[in-house]
Short mmCIF file of C-alpha atoms in Angstrom, two decimals:
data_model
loop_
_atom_site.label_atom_id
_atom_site.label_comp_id
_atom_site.label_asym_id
_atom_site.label_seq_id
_atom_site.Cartn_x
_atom_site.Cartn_y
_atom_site.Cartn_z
CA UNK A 1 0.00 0.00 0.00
CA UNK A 2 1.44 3.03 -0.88
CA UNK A 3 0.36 7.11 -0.19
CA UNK A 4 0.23 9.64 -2.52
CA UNK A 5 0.19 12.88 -1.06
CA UNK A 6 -1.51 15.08 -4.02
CA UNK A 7 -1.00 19.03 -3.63
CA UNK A 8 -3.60 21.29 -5.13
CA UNK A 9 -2.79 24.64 -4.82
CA UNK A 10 -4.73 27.27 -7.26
CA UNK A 11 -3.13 30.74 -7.60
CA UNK A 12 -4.98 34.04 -8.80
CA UNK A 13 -3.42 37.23 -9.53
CA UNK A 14 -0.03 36.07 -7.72
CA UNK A 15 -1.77 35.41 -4.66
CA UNK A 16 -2.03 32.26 -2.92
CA UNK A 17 -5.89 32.13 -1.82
CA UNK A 18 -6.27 28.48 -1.11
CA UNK A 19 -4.23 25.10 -0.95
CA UNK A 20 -5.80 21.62 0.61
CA UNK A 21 -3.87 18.55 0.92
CA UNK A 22 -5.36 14.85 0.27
CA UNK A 23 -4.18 11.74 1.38
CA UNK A 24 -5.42 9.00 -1.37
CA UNK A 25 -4.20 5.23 -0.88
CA UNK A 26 -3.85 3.93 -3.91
CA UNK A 27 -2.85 0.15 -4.15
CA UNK A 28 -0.90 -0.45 -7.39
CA UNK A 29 0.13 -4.19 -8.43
CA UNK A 30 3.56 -4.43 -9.44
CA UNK A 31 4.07 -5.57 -13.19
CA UNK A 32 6.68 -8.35 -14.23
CA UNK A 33 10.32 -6.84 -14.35
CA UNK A 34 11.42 -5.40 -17.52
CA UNK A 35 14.89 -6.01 -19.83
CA UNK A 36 16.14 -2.86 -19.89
CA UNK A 37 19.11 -2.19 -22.99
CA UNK A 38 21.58 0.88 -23.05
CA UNK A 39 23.57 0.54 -25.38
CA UNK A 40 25.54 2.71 -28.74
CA UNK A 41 27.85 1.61 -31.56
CA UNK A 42 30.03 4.33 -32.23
CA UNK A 43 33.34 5.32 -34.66
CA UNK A 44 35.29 5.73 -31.59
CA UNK A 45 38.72 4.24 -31.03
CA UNK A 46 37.71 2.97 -27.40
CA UNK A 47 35.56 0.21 -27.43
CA UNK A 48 31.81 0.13 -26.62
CA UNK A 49 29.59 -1.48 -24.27
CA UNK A 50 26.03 -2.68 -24.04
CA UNK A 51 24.39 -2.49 -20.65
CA UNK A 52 21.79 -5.35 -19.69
CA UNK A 53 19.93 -4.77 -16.63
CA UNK A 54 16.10 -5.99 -15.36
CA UNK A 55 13.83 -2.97 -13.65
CA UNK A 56 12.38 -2.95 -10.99
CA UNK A 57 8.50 -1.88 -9.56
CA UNK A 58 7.57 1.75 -10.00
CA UNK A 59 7.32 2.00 -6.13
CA UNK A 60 10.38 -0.10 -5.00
CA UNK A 61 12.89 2.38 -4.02
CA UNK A 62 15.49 -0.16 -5.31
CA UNK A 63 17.70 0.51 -8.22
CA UNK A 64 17.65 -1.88 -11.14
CA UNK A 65 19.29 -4.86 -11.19
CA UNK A 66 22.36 -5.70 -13.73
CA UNK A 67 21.85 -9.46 -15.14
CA UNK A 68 23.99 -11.96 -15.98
CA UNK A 69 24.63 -14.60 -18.44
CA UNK A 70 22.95 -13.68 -21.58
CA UNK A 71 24.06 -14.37 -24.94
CA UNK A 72 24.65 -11.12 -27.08
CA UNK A 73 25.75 -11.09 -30.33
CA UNK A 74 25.67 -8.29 -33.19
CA UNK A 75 25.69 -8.75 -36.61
CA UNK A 76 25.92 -6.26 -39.92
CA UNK A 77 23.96 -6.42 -43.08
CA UNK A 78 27.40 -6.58 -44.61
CA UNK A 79 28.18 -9.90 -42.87
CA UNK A 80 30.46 -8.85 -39.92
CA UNK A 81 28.96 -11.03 -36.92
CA UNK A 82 30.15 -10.58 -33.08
CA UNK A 83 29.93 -12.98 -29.86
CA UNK A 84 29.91 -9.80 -26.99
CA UNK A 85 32.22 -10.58 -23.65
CA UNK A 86 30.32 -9.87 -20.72
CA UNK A 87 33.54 -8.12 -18.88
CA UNK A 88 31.18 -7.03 -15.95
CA UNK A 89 28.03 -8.47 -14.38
CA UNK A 90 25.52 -7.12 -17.04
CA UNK A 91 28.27 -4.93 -19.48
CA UNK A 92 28.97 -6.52 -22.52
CA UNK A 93 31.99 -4.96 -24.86
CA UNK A 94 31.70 -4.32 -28.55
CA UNK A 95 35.68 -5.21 -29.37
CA UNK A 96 35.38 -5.46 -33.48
CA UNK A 97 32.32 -3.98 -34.94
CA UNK A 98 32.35 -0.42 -35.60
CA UNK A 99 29.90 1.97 -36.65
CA UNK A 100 30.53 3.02 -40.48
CA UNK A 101 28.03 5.57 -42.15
CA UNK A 102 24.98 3.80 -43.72
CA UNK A 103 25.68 0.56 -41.92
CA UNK A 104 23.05 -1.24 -40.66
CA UNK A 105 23.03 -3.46 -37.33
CA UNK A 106 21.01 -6.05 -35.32
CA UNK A 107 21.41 -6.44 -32.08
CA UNK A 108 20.40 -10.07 -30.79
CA UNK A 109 19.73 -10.75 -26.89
CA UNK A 110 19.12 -14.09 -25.79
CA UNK A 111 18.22 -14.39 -21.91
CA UNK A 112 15.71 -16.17 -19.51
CA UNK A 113 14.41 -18.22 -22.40
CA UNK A 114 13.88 -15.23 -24.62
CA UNK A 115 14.87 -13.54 -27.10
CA UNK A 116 15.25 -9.71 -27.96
CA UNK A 117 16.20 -8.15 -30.94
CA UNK A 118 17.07 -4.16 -31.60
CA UNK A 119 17.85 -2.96 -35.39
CA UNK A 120 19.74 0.36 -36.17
CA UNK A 121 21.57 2.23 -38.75
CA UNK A 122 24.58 4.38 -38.71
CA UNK A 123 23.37 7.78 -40.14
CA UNK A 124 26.04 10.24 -41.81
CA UNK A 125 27.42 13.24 -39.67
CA UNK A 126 25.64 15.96 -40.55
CA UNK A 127 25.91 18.40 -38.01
CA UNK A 128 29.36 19.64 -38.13
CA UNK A 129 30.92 22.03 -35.05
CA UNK A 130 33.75 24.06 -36.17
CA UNK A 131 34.36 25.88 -32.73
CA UNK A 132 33.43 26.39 -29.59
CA UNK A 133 32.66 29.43 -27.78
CA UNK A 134 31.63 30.90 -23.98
CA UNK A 135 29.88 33.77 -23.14
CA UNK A 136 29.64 35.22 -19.28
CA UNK A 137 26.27 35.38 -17.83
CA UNK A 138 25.60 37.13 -14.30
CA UNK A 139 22.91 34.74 -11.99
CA UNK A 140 19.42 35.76 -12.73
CA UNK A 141 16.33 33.75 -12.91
CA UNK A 142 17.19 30.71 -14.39
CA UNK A 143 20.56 30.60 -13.65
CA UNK A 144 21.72 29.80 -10.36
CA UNK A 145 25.07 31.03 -10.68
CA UNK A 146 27.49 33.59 -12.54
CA UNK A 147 29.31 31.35 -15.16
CA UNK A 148 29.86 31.00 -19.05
CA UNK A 149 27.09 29.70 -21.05
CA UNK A 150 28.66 27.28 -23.75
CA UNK A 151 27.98 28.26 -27.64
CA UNK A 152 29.33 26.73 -30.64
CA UNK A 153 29.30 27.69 -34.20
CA UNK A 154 29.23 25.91 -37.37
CA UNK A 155 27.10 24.47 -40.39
CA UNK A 156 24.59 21.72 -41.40
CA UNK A 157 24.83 19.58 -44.61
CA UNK A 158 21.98 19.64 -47.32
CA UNK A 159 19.79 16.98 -47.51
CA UNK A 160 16.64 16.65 -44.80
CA UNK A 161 16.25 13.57 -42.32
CA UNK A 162 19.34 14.63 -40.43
CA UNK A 163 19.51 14.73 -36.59
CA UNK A 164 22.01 14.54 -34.02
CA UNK A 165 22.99 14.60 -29.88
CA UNK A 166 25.40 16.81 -28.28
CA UNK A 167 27.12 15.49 -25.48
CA UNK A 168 29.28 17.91 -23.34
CA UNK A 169 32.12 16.69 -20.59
CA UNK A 170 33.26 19.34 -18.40
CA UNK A 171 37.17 18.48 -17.89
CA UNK A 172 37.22 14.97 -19.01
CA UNK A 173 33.92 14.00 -17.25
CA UNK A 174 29.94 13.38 -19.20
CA UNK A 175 27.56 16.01 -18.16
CA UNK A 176 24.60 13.50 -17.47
CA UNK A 177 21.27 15.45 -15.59
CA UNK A 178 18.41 15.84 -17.79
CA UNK A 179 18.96 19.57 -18.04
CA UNK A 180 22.45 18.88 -19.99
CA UNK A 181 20.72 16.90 -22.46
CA UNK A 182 21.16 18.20 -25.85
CA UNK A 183 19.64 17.02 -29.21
CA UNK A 184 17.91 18.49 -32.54
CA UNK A 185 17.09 18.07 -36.08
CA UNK A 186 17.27 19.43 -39.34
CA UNK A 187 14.04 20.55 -39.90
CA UNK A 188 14.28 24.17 -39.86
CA UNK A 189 18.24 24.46 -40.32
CA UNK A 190 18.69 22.70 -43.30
CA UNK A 191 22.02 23.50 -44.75
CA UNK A 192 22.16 26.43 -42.30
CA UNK A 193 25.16 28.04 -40.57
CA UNK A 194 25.37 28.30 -36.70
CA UNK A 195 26.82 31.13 -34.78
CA UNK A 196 26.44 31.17 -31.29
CA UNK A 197 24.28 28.63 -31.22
CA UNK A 198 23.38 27.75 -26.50
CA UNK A 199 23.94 24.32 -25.66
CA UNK A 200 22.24 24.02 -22.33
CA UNK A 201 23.84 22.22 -19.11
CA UNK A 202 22.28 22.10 -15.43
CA UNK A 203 24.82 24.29 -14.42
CA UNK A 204 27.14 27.41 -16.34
CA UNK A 205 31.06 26.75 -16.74
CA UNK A 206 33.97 28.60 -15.15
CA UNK A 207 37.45 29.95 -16.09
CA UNK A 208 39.93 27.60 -16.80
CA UNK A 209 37.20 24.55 -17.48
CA UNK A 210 37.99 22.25 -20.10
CA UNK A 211 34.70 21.62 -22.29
CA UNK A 212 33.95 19.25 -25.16
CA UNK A 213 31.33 18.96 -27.54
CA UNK A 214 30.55 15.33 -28.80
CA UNK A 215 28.02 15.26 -31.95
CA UNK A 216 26.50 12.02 -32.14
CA UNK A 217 24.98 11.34 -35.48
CA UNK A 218 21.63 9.61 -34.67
CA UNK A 219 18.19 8.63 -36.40
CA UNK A 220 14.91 10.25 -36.47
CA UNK A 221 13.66 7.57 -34.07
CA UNK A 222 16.15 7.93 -32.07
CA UNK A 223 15.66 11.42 -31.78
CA UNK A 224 11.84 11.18 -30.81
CA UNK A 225 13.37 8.66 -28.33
CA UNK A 226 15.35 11.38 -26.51
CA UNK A 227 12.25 13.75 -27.16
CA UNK A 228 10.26 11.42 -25.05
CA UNK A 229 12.63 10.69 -22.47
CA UNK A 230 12.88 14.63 -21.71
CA UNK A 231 9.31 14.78 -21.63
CA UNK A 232 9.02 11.73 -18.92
CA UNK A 233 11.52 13.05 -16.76
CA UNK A 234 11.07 17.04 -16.61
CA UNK A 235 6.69 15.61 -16.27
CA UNK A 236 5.76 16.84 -13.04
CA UNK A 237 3.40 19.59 -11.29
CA UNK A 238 -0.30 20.02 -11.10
CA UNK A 239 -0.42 20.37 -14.67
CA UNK A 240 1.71 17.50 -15.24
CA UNK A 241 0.32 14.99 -17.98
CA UNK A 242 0.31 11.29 -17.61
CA UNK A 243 2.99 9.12 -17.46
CA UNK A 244 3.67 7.54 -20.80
CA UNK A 245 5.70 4.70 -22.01
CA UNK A 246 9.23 5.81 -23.58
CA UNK A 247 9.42 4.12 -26.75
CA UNK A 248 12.03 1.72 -27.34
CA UNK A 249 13.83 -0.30 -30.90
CA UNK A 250 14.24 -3.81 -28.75
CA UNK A 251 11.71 -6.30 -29.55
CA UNK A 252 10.68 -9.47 -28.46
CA UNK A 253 11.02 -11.62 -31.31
CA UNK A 254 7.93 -13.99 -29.70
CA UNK A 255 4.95 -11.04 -29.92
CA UNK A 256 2.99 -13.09 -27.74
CA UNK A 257 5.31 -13.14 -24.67
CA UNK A 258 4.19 -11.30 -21.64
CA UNK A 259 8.31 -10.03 -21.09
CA UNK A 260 9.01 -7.08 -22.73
CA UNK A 261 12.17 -5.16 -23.20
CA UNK A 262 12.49 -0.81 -22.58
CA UNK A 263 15.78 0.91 -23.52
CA UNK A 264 17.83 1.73 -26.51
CA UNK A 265 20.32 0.48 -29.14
CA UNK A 266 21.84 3.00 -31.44
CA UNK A 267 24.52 3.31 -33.41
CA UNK A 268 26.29 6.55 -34.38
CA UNK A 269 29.48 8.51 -35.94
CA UNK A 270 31.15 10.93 -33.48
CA UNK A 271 33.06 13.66 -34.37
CA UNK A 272 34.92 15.76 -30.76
CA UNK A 273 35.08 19.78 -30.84
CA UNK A 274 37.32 21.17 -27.45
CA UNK A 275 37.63 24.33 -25.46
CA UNK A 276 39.54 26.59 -22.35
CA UNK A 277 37.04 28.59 -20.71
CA UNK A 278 38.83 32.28 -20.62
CA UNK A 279 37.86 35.70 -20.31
#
């Protein structure tokens, strides 16, 4: 049995007239556990991993669980095929494959008597950073503290159906809240050049920080992917709207089985753009 305290509060002309609170017990069976994927096949020289782990209930307070023993393997449509080595309780490493630019890839997952199956393609690198750029911003609303917001400039090939993610590391390390997730399309900058273009991150940079922009190439599904994930996890208020299912590319290759799989496989190009934060 769990309790959901609900807070209505209704405000009119600035003014707080009137707020209740209600206590609802809501009793909420707890579904079979998930396979959850996170995984990306990338150009990189470092090897990649796939992540295999099985949620947990909604109201569990327990984080998920990383499995063990499953059979991964990844194959191309050019023939490469791949046997993954789980290195770590529920990591697998990607030692051979890479991701080449209109490759296509299949992900195969075989655990607990099942079997799960993720397709992607290797799109082209489209959105291409030249440099990178910071500009000093006193605190104010929406800004916590004084720091240097983090621009870049740059173009964006012809040709529509592009879309990309920009990941930023602040001295060496992944900036990894929801509010540093960038992403975008081409469907209003088509062939367009960028100058001074806000990438946004939780918090702004200071002097002497080492920033760099990853673009990761990715597909228009993937994109909506990352659309919905920001949508999920920013959802909340009185206004908030129901919670939705995340979409996801693994499968269950038997349609009729009750276990289902949530997550992502992807596979991208990845091109690095670095900066010194100065004055």
């Amino acid at each position: 049995m769990k309790k959901l305290h609900i807070l209505f509060t209704l405000c009119i002309a600035a003014l707080m007239l009137s707020s209740c609170e209600d206590v609802v017990d809501v009793k909420l069976d707890a579904g079979p556990p998930l396979l959850s994927v996170d995984g990306w096949l990338t150009n990189r020289a470092v090897p990649d991993t796939i992540k295999l782990a099985q949620t947990s209930p909604y109201f569990s307070n327990t984080t998920p669980q990383w499995i063990s023993g499953a059979k991964v393997t990844l194959t191309t449509v050019s023939g490469e095929s791949e046997t993954l080595q789980e290195f770590s309780t529920g990591k697998f490493l990607i030692k051979n494959i890479r991701s080449i630019e209109g490759e296509k890839y299949l992900l195969r997952i075989e655990y607990d008597g099942e079997v799960y199956e993720a397709q992607t393609e290797a799109m082209r690198q489209s959105f291409l950073v030249d440099s990178v750029a910071f500009e000093y911003r006193e605190k104010s609303l929406g800004q916590d503290e004084d720091g240097y917001l983090l621009q870049f400039f740059g173009k964006e090939l012809k040709g529509m159906g592009d879309a990309c993610r920009m990941k930023i590391k602040k001295n060496g390390i992944y900036l990894n809240k929801i509010e540093d997730l960038n992403y975008m399309n081409d469907e209003f900058v088509d062939s367009a050049n960028f100058k001074k273009v806000r990438l946004f991150t939780e918090k702004p940079f200071q002097l002497k920080d080492s920033v760099t922009i990853e673009t990761w190439s990715i597909t228009m599904d993937a994109y909506h992917f990352y659309d919905e994930l920001r949508i999920q996890v920013s959802n909340g208020g009185i206004f908030a709207n129901p919670p939705a299912n995340v979409r996801t590319n693994v499968k269950n290759v038997n349609a009729s089985s009750a276990k289902k799989a949530v997550g992502y496989f992807g596979a991208s190009l990845v091109s690095t753009k670095s900066g010194i934060v100065k004055e």
